[in-house]
Short mmCIF file of C-alpha atoms and ligand atoms in Angstrom, two decimals:
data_model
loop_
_atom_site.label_atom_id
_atom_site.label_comp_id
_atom_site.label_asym_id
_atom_site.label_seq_id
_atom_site.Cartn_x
_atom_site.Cartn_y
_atom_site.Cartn_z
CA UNK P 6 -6.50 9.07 98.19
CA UNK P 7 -3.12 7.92 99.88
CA UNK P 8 -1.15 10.66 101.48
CA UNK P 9 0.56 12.85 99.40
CA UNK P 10 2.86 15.48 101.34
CA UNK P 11 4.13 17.47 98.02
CA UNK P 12 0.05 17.95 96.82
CA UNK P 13 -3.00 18.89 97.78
CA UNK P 14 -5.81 17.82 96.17
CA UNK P 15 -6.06 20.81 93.63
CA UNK P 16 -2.67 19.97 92.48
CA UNK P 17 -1.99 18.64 88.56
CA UNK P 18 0.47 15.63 89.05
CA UNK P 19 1.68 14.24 85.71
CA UNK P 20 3.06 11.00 85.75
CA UNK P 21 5.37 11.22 82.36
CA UNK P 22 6.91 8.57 80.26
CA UNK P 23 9.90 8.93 77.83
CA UNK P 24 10.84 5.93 75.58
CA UNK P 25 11.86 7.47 72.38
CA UNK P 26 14.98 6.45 71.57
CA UNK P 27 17.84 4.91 74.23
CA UNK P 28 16.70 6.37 77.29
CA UNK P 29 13.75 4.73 79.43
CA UNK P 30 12.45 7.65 81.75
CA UNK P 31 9.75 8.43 84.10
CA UNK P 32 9.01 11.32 85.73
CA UNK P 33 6.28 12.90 88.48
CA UNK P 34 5.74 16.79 87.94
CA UNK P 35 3.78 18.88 89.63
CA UNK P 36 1.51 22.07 88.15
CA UNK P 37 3.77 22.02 85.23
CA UNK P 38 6.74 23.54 86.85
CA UNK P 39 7.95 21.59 89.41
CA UNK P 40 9.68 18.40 89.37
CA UNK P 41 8.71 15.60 91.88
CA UNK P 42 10.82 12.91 90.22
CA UNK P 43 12.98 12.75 87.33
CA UNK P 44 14.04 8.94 86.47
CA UNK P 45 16.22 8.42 83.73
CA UNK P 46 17.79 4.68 82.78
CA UNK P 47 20.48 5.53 80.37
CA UNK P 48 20.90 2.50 77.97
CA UNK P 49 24.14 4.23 76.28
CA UNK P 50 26.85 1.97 77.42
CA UNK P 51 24.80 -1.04 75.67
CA UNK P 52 24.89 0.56 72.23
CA UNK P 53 28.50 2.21 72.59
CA UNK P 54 30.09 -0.68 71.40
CA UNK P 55 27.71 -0.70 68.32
CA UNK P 56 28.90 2.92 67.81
CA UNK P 57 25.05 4.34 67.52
CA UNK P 58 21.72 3.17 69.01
CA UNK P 59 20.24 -0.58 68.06
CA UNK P 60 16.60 0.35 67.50
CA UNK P 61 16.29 -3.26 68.62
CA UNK P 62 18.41 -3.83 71.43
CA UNK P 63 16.54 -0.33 73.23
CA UNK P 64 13.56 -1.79 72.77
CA UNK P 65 14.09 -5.00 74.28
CA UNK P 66 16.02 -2.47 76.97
CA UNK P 67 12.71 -0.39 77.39
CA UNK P 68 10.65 -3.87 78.16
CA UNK P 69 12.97 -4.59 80.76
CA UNK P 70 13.65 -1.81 82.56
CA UNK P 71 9.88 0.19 82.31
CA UNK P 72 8.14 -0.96 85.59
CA UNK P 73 11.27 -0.22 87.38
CA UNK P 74 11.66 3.20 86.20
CA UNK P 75 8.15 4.50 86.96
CA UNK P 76 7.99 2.66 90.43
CA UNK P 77 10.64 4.87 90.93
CA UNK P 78 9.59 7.91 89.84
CA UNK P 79 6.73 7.71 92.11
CA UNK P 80 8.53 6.51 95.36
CA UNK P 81 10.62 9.42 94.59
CA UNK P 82 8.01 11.50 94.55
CA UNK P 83 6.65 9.89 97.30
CA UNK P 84 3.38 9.34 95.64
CA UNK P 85 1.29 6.22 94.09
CA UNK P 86 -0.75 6.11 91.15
CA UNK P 87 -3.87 7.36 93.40
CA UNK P 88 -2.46 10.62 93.22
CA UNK P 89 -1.60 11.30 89.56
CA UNK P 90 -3.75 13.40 87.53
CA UNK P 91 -3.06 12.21 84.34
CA UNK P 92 -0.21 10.09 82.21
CA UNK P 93 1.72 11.85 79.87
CA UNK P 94 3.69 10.22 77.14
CA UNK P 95 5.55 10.27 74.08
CA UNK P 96 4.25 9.48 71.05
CA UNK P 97 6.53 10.35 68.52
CA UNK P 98 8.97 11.15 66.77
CA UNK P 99 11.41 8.38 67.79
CA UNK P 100 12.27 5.02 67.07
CA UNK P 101 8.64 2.95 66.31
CA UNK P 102 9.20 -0.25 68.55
CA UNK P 103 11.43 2.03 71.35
CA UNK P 104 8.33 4.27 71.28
CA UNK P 105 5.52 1.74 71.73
CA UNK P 106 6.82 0.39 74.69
CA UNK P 107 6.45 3.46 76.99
CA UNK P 108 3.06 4.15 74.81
CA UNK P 109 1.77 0.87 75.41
CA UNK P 110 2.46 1.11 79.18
CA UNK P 111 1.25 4.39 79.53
CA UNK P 112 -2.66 2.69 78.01
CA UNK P 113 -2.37 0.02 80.30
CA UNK P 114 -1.88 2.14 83.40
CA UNK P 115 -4.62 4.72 81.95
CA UNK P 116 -7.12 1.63 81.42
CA UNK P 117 -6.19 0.06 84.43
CA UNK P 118 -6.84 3.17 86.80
CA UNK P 119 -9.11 5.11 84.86
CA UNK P 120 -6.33 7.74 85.01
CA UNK P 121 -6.34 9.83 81.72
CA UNK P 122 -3.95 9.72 79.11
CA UNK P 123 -2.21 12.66 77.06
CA UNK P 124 0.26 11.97 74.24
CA UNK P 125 3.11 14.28 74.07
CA UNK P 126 5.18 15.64 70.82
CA UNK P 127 8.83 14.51 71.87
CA UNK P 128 10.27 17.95 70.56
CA UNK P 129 7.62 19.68 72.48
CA UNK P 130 8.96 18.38 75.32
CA UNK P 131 12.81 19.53 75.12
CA UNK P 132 10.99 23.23 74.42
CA UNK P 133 8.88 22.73 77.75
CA UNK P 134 11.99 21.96 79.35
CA UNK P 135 12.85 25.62 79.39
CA UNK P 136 9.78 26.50 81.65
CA UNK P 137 10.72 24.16 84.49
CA UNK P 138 13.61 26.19 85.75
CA UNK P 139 12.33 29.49 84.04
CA UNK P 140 9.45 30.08 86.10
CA UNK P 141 8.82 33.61 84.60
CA UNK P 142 8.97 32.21 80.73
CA UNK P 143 5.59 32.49 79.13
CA UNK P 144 5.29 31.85 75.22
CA UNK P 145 5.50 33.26 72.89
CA UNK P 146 9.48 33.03 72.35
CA UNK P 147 11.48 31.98 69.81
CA UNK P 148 13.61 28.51 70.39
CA UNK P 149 16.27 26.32 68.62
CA UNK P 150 15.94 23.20 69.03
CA UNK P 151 19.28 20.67 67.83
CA UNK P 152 18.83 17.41 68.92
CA UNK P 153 20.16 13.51 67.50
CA UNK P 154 17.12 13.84 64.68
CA UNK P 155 16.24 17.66 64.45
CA UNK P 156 17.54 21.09 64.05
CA UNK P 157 14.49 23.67 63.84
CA UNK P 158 13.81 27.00 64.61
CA UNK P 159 10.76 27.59 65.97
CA UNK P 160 8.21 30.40 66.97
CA UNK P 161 6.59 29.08 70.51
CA UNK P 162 3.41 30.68 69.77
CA UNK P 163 1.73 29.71 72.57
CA UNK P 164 1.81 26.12 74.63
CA UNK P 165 2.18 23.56 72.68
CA UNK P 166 1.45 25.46 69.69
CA UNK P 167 4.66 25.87 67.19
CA UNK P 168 5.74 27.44 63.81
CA UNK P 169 8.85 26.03 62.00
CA UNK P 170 10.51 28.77 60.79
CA UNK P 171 13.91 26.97 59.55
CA UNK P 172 14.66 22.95 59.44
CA UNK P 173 17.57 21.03 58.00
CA UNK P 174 17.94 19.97 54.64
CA UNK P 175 20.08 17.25 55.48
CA UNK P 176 21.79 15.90 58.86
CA UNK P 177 20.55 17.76 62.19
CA UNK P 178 23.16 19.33 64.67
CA UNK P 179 23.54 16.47 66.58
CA UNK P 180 23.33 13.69 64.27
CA UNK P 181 26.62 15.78 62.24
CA UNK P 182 28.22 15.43 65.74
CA UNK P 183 27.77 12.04 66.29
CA UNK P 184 28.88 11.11 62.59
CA UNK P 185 31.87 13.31 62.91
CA UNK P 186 33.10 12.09 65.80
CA UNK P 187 33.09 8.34 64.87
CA UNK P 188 35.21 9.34 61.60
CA UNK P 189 37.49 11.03 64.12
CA UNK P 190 37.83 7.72 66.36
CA UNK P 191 35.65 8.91 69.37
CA UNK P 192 32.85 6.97 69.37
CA UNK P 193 29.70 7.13 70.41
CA UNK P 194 27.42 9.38 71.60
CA UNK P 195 29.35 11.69 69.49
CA UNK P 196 28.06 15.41 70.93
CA UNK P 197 29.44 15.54 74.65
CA UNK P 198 32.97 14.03 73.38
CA UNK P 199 33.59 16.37 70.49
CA UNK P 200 32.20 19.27 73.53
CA UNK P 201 35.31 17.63 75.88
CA UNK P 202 37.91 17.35 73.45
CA UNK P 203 37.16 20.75 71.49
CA UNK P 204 38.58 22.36 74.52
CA UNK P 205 42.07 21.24 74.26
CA UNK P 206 41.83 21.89 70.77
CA UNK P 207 42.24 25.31 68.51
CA UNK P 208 39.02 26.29 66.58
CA UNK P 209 40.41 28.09 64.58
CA UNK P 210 43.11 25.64 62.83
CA UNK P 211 41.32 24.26 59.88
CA UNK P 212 38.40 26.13 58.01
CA UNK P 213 35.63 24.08 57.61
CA UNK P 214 32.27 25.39 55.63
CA UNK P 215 29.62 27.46 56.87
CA UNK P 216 27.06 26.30 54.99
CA UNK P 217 23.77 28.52 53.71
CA UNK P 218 20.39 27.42 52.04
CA UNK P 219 19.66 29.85 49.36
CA UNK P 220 16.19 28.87 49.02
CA UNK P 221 15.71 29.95 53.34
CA UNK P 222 17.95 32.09 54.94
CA UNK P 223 17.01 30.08 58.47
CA UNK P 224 17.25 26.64 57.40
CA UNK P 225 20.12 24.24 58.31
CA UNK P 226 22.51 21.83 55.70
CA UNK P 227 25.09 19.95 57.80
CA UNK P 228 26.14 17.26 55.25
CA UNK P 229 28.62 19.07 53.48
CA UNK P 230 30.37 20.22 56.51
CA UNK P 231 30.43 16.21 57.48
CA UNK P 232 31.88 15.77 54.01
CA UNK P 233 34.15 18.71 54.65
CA UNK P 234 35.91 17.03 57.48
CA UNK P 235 35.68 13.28 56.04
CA UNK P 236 37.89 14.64 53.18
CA UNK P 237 40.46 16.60 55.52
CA UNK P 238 41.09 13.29 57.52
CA UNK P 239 41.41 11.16 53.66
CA UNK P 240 43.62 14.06 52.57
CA UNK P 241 46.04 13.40 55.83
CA UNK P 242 46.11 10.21 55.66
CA UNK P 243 46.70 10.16 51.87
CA UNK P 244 49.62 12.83 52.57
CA UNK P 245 50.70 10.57 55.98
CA UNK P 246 50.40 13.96 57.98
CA UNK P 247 48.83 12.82 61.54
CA UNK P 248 45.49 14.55 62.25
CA UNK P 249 45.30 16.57 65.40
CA UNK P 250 41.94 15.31 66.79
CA UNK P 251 41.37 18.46 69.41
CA UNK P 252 41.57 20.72 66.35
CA UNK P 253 39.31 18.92 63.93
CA UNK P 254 36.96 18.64 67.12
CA UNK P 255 37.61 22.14 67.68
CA UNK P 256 37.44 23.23 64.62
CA UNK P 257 34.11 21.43 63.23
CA UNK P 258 31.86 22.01 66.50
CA UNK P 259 33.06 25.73 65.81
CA UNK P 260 31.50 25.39 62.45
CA UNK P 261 28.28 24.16 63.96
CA UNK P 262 28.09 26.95 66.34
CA UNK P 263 29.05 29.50 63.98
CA UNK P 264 25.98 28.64 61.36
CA UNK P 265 23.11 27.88 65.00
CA UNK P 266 24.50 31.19 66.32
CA UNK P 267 23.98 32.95 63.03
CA UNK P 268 20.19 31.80 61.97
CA UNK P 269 19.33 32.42 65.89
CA UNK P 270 19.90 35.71 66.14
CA UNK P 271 19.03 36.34 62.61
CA UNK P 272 15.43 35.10 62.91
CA UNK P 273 14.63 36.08 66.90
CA UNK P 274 15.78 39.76 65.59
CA UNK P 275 13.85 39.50 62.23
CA UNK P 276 10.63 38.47 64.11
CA UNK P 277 11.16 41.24 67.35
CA UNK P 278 11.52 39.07 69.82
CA UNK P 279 13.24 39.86 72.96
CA UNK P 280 13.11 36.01 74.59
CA UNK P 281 15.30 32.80 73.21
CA UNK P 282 15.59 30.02 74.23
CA UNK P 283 17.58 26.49 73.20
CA UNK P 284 16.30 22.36 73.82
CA UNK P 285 18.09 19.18 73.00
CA UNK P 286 20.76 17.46 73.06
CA UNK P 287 23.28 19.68 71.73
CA UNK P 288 21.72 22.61 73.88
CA UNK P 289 23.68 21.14 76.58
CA UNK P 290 26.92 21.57 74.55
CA UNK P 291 29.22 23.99 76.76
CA UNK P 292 30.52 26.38 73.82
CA UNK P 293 27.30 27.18 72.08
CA UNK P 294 25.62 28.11 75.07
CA UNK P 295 28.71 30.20 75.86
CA UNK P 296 28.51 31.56 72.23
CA UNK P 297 24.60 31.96 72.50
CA UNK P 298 24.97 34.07 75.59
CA UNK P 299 27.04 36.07 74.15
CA UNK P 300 25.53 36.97 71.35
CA UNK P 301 21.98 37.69 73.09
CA UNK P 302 23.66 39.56 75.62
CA UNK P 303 25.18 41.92 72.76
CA UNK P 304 21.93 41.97 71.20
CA UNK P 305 19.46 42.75 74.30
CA UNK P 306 17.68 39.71 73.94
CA UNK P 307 17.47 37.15 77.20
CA UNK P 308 18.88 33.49 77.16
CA UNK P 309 17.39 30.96 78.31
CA UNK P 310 18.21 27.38 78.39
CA UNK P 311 17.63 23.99 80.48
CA UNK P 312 20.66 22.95 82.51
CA UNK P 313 22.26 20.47 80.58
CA UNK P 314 20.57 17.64 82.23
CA UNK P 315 17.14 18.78 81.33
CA UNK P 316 18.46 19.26 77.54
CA UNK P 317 18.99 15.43 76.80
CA UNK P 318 16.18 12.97 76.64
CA UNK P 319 14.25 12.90 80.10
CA UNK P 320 10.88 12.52 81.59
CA UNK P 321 10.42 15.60 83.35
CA UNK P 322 10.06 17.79 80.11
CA UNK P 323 7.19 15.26 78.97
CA UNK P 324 5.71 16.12 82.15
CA UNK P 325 5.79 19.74 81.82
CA UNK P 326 4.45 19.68 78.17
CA UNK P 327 1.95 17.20 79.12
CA UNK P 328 0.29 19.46 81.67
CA UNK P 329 -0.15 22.04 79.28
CA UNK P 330 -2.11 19.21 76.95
CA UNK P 331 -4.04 18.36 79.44
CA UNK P 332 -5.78 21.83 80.66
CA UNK P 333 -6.26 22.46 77.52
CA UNK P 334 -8.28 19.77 77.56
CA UNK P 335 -6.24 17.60 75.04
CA UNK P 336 -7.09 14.02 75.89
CA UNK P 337 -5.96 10.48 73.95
CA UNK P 338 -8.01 7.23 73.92
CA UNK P 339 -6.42 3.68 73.65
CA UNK P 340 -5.79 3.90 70.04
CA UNK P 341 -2.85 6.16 70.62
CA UNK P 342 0.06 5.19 68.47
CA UNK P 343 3.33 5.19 68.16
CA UNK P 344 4.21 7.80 65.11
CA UNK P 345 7.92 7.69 64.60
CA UNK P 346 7.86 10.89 62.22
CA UNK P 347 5.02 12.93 64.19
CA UNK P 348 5.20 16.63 62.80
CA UNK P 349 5.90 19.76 65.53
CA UNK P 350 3.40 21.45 63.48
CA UNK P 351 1.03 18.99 62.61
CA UNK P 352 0.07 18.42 66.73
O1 LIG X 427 17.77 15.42 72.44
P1 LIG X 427 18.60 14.20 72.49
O2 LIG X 427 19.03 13.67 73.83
O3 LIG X 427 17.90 13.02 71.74
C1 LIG X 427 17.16 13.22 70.58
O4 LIG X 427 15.95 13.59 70.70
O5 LIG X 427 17.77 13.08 69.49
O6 LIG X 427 19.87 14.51 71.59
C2 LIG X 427 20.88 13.60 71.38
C3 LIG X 427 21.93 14.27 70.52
C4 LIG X 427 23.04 13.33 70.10
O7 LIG X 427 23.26 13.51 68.72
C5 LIG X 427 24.21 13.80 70.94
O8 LIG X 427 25.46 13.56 70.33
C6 LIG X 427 23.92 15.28 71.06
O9 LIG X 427 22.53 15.36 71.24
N1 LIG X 427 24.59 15.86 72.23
C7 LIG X 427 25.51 16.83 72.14
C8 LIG X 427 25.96 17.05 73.47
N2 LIG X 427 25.28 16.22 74.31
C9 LIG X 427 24.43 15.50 73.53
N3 LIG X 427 25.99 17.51 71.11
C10 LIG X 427 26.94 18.43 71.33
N4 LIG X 427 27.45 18.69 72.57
C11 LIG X 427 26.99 18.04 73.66
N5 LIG X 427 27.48 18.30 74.87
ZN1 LIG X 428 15.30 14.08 72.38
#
């Protein structure tokens, strides 16, 4: 074994892989907890000008920039492969040929070394994010998750072990973000612009819809509130009145908050808990975390979430929630596949 001055030999070090959507990351974690490494190629100025992610372009993206990103993750670390316990990766959900790249890697390092291989649930991986700079959190807890492609609320029953308790019926959080802020002219990725400009903007001005699901009191519908501001900006420019973009930023990501905020506290107080946590994207979105806060601290109930660079897609989390695969004992062979609409539940 080469020297290793992070790990002795009893040490779990996960060597994790990330490809699921426009991010190629690679990441060296230690016992679960503790990041070694946390490599993260961001592809998003190639798709900005696309407004939204080219399935095709990231994985041609992935291809190149793979090797680079794991060689260093372990220099970082200051490791080599000799020293990894096992490869984590994501499997799914994500983008199919985005996915198989960082899937198909992760086999060909496993089968080259011998080095076992443990596929990950992507959304269990923004959840796990929570425990790397919560050392004390310990399932179970309950946990929103609002990302590009999900909103859920989930009961961590244990690790790796999840209950959907609400879903969306339509959009998810982020995805309402990203489509709102194109119609208002800011592009893409949607979510931290709409966070920026909602600051210099009055949330208050225009009432947009809080929308409920009859049939679940803690499931999501974002699509009419999308609809909701798509017909304020026609009505504006139909009436040539000039739309204030800080307010309808303001105003819509208030919305958003409003209805997360709501179904959070609803369900983590309907089910006793006392813990909460948030993951993905829009977790790192400054005004619901301020809202969350808030409203847990009123309630008694304790907050916690990733900093906001653990909350978007990364490596590091599919390290964490990898080493809790893997001693359990959870172990893949070399027919793992890519599953671009892998259930939380189904794992
Ligand atoms: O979790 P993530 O990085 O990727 C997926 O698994 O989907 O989430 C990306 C989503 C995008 O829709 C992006 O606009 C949104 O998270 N997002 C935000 C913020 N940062 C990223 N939404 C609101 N406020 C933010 N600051
Ligand atoms: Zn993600």
């Amino acid at each position: 074994m080469s020297e290793c001055k992070q790990a002795s030999v009893d040490d779990v070090l996960i060597l994790a892989i990330e490809s699921s959507c426009d991010e190629t990351a690679a990441a060296v974690v230690k016992n679960g907890r503790e990041v070694l490494s946390n490599v993260i190629y961001s592809q998003i100025a190639l798709h900005t000008v696309y407004g939204g992610v080219v399935p095709e372009i990231a994985s041609r993206k992935h291809v190149e920039k793979i090797n680079q990103v794991i060689e260093s993750a372990l220099e970082q670390a200051g490791v080599t492969l000799q020293d990894i316990t096992a490869i984590a990766v994501t499997y799914g959900p994500g983008l199919v040929g985005a996915l198989l790249v960082g899937v198909a890697e992760a086999k060909a390092i496993s089968f080259a070394t011998g080095i076992p291989l443990v596929g990950v649930h992507h959304i269990s991986g923004h959840i796990s994010a929570n425990y790397i700079e919560h050392q004390e959190l310990k399932p179970p807890f309950a946990c929103l998750v609002a990302s590009g492609g999900h909103s859920h609320l989930v009961v961590v029953k244990d690790y790796g072990q999840y209950e959907i308790i609400g879903r969306t019926r339509d959009d998810a959080a982020g995805e309402a973000f990203d489509k709102v802020a194109r119609a208002i002219g800011l592009g893409y990725p949607g979510g931290p612009k709409i966070d920026k400009l909602s600051k210099e903007g009055n949330p208050d001005a225009i009432a947009f819809p809080r929308a409920k699901v009859a049939e679940n009191e803690y499931d999501f519908s974002f699509s009419g509130l999308k609809s909701a501001v798509l017909n304020y900006l026609n009505s504006c420019q139909m009436k040539g009145e000039e739309v204030n973009q800080a307010d309808v930023a303001a105003s819509f990501q208030k919305a958003v908050i409003d209805v997360l905020v709501d179904h959070s506290i609803h369900a983590v107080k309907e089910f006793g808990f006392d813990k909460f946590a948030i993951a993905g994207g829009v977790a790192s979105n400054a005004s619901l975390r301020a809202a969350l806060q808030e409203a847990c601290d009123r309630e008694g109930i304790t907050f916690y979430h990733p900093s906001p660079a653990l909350c978007t897609d990364n490596a590091a989390m599919i390290g964490t929630a990898g080493y809790y695969e893997f001693i359990k004992g959870v172990r893949h062979g070399y027919d793992l596949n890519a599953v671009p609409n892998l259930k939380l539940d189904e794992v």
